[in-house]
Amino acid sequence: MTIWTWDPQQRELVAGGAEGELRLADSWLVEAGRVRAFERHRRRFSKAALELGCTDADSTDFWSALIDLIPRSGEWFPRVEILCDDEPVLGFRLRPAPTRTDELNGD
């Protein structure tokens, strides 16, 4: 798994994770560079992030930067997140997609 943190001054994602309590996260499945309902994920995450005081959550620069980091082949399960102790920090994790099954795990 690779982790990046949004640098609001440089307007770019930089390698390395931030510290803090996870306050918000959203993930989606990417197959061969395609994703279903991406704009809905973006809107839902951005709206909730803005409520937490993270003004860059709806930044076109942020979303363009993370899209550029997602490979166009393979299966991935990227996650955007906000970590917060004092100030909210935007993060992005590129994770391999989990193995899918036809069963629900209802433990």
PDB file of C-alpha atoms in Angstrom:
ATOM      1  CA  MET A   1       0.000   0.000   0.000  1.00  0.00           C
ATOM      2  CA  THR A   2       1.259   3.464  -0.874  1.00  0.00           C
ATOM      3  CA  ILE A   3       0.232   6.550   1.115  1.00  0.00           C
ATOM      4  CA  TRP A   4       0.291  10.230   0.144  1.00  0.00           C
ATOM      5  CA  THR A   5      -0.606  13.432   1.993  1.00  0.00           C
ATOM      6  CA  TRP A   6      -1.945  16.578   0.347  1.00  0.00           C
ATOM      7  CA  ASP A   7       0.381  19.603   0.582  1.00  0.00           C
ATOM      8  CA  PRO A   8      -1.909  22.647   0.279  1.00  0.00           C
ATOM      9  CA  GLN A   9       0.966  25.086  -0.327  1.00  0.00           C
ATOM     10  CA  GLN A  10       2.545  23.068  -3.155  1.00  0.00           C
ATOM     11  CA  ARG A  11      -0.880  21.878  -4.397  1.00  0.00           C
ATOM     12  CA  GLU A  12       0.361  18.295  -4.741  1.00  0.00           C
ATOM     13  CA  LEU A  13       0.271  14.888  -3.094  1.00  0.00           C
ATOM     14  CA  VAL A  14       3.542  14.008  -1.392  1.00  0.00           C
ATOM     15  CA  ALA A  15       4.665  10.519  -0.445  1.00  0.00           C
ATOM     16  CA  GLY A  16       4.199   9.630   3.194  1.00  0.00           C
ATOM     17  CA  GLY A  17       1.304   9.457   5.572  1.00  0.00           C
ATOM     18  CA  ALA A  18       0.176  11.965   8.152  1.00  0.00           C
ATOM     19  CA  GLU A  19      -0.503  11.270  11.803  1.00  0.00           C
ATOM     20  CA  GLY A  20      -3.845  11.710  13.467  1.00  0.00           C
ATOM     21  CA  GLU A  21      -7.229  10.188  14.113  1.00  0.00           C
ATOM     22  CA  LEU A  22      -9.094   8.949  11.050  1.00  0.00           C
ATOM     23  CA  ARG A  23     -12.147  11.209  10.784  1.00  0.00           C
ATOM     24  CA  LEU A  24     -13.434  10.442   7.287  1.00  0.00           C
ATOM     25  CA  ALA A  25     -12.720   7.946   4.501  1.00  0.00           C
ATOM     26  CA  ASP A  26     -14.175   6.813   1.203  1.00  0.00           C
ATOM     27  CA  SER A  27     -13.014   3.976  -1.059  1.00  0.00           C
ATOM     28  CA  TRP A  28     -14.000   2.708  -4.472  1.00  0.00           C
ATOM     29  CA  LEU A  29     -13.144  -0.158  -6.791  1.00  0.00           C
ATOM     30  CA  VAL A  30     -11.052   0.545  -9.895  1.00  0.00           C
ATOM     31  CA  GLU A  31     -10.862  -2.146 -12.587  1.00  0.00           C
ATOM     32  CA  ALA A  32      -8.610  -1.537 -15.596  1.00  0.00           C
ATOM     33  CA  GLY A  33      -8.746   2.217 -15.017  1.00  0.00           C
ATOM     34  CA  ARG A  34     -12.539   2.327 -14.733  1.00  0.00           C
ATOM     35  CA  VAL A  35     -14.712   3.138 -11.733  1.00  0.00           C
ATOM     36  CA  ARG A  36     -18.462   3.270 -11.216  1.00  0.00           C
ATOM     37  CA  ALA A  37     -20.054   6.518  -9.937  1.00  0.00           C
ATOM     38  CA  PHE A  38     -16.763   8.295  -9.233  1.00  0.00           C
ATOM     39  CA  GLU A  39     -18.415  11.719  -9.131  1.00  0.00           C
ATOM     40  CA  ARG A  40     -20.809  10.499  -6.428  1.00  0.00           C
ATOM     41  CA  HIS A  41     -17.851   9.330  -4.313  1.00  0.00           C
ATOM     42  CA  ARG A  42     -16.153  12.685  -4.848  1.00  0.00           C
ATOM     43  CA  ARG A  43     -19.230  14.753  -3.978  1.00  0.00           C
ATOM     44  CA  ARG A  44     -20.065  12.702  -0.875  1.00  0.00           C
ATOM     45  CA  PHE A  45     -16.506  12.825   0.457  1.00  0.00           C
ATOM     46  CA  SER A  46     -16.028  16.524  -0.371  1.00  0.00           C
ATOM     47  CA  LYS A  47     -19.274  17.557   1.310  1.00  0.00           C
ATOM     48  CA  ALA A  48     -18.469  15.672   4.515  1.00  0.00           C
ATOM     49  CA  ALA A  49     -14.855  16.925   4.478  1.00  0.00           C
ATOM     50  CA  LEU A  50     -15.947  20.539   4.118  1.00  0.00           C
ATOM     51  CA  GLU A  51     -18.123  20.062   7.206  1.00  0.00           C
ATOM     52  CA  LEU A  52     -14.949  19.025   9.073  1.00  0.00           C
ATOM     53  CA  GLY A  53     -13.201  22.209   7.934  1.00  0.00           C
ATOM     54  CA  CYS A  54     -11.075  20.687   5.183  1.00  0.00           C
ATOM     55  CA  THR A  55     -11.413  23.325   2.455  1.00  0.00           C
ATOM     56  CA  ASP A  56      -9.142  21.555  -0.070  1.00  0.00           C
ATOM     57  CA  ALA A  57     -11.383  18.474  -0.122  1.00  0.00           C
ATOM     58  CA  ASP A  58     -13.191  19.726  -3.214  1.00  0.00           C
ATOM     59  CA  SER A  59     -10.046  21.000  -4.931  1.00  0.00           C
ATOM     60  CA  THR A  60      -9.740  20.034  -8.589  1.00  0.00           C
ATOM     61  CA  ASP A  61      -5.959  19.918  -8.049  1.00  0.00           C
ATOM     62  CA  PHE A  62      -6.344  17.336  -5.262  1.00  0.00           C
ATOM     63  CA  TRP A  63      -8.664  15.067  -7.230  1.00  0.00           C
ATOM     64  CA  SER A  64      -6.610  15.360 -10.440  1.00  0.00           C
ATOM     65  CA  ALA A  65      -3.432  14.485  -8.539  1.00  0.00           C
ATOM     66  CA  LEU A  66      -4.908  11.358  -6.979  1.00  0.00           C
ATOM     67  CA  ILE A  67      -6.465  10.203 -10.260  1.00  0.00           C
ATOM     68  CA  ASP A  68      -3.017  10.464 -11.858  1.00  0.00           C
ATOM     69  CA  LEU A  69      -1.641   8.067  -9.211  1.00  0.00           C
ATOM     70  CA  ILE A  70      -4.121   5.270  -9.927  1.00  0.00           C
ATOM     71  CA  PRO A  71      -2.757   2.699 -12.416  1.00  0.00           C
ATOM     72  CA  ARG A  72      -4.810   2.139 -15.563  1.00  0.00           C
ATOM     73  CA  SER A  73      -4.400  -1.619 -15.325  1.00  0.00           C
ATOM     74  CA  GLY A  74      -5.162  -4.110 -12.599  1.00  0.00           C
ATOM     75  CA  GLU A  75      -7.678  -3.905  -9.759  1.00  0.00           C
ATOM     76  CA  TRP A  76      -7.310  -1.260  -7.071  1.00  0.00           C
ATOM     77  CA  PHE A  77      -9.232  -0.024  -4.045  1.00  0.00           C
ATOM     78  CA  PRO A  78      -8.026   3.561  -3.504  1.00  0.00           C
ATOM     79  CA  ARG A  79      -9.079   5.485  -0.401  1.00  0.00           C
ATOM     80  CA  VAL A  80      -9.305   9.213   0.308  1.00  0.00           C
ATOM     81  CA  GLU A  81      -9.235  10.171   3.950  1.00  0.00           C
ATOM     82  CA  ILE A  82      -9.061  12.952   6.472  1.00  0.00           C
ATOM     83  CA  LEU A  83      -6.855  12.599   9.512  1.00  0.00           C
ATOM     84  CA  CYS A  84      -7.237  15.112  12.292  1.00  0.00           C
ATOM     85  CA  ASP A  85      -5.684  15.995  15.594  1.00  0.00           C
ATOM     86  CA  ASP A  86      -5.620  19.800  15.338  1.00  0.00           C
ATOM     87  CA  GLU A  87      -5.975  20.652  11.647  1.00  0.00           C
ATOM     88  CA  PRO A  88      -7.606  18.309   9.114  1.00  0.00           C
ATOM     89  CA  VAL A  89      -5.156  16.647   6.702  1.00  0.00           C
ATOM     90  CA  LEU A  90      -6.161  15.124   3.359  1.00  0.00           C
ATOM     91  CA  GLY A  91      -4.651  11.770   2.556  1.00  0.00           C
ATOM     92  CA  PHE A  92      -4.765   9.205  -0.226  1.00  0.00           C
ATOM     93  CA  ARG A  93      -3.974   5.480  -0.088  1.00  0.00           C
ATOM     94  CA  LEU A  94      -3.516   3.300  -3.144  1.00  0.00           C
ATOM     95  CA  ARG A  95      -4.427  -0.227  -2.091  1.00  0.00           C
ATOM     96  CA  PRO A  96      -4.801  -3.419  -4.114  1.00  0.00           C
ATOM     97  CA  ALA A  97      -8.418  -4.492  -4.481  1.00  0.00           C
ATOM     98  CA  PRO A  98      -9.499  -7.189  -2.041  1.00  0.00           C
ATOM     99  CA  THR A  99     -10.408 -10.603  -3.374  1.00  0.00           C
ATOM    100  CA  ARG A 100     -14.080 -10.626  -4.246  1.00  0.00           C
ATOM    101  CA  THR A 101     -16.435 -13.484  -3.515  1.00  0.00           C
ATOM    102  CA  ASP A 102     -20.093 -14.242  -4.065  1.00  0.00           C
ATOM    103  CA  GLU A 103     -20.709 -14.481  -0.329  1.00  0.00           C
ATOM    104  CA  LEU A 104     -21.284 -11.898   2.390  1.00  0.00           C
ATOM    105  CA  ASN A 105     -19.246 -12.186   5.533  1.00  0.00           C
ATOM    106  CA  GLY A 106     -21.899 -11.618   8.181  1.00  0.00           C
ATOM    107  CA  ASP A 107     -20.004 -12.630  11.313  1.00  0.00           C
TER     108      ASP A 107
END
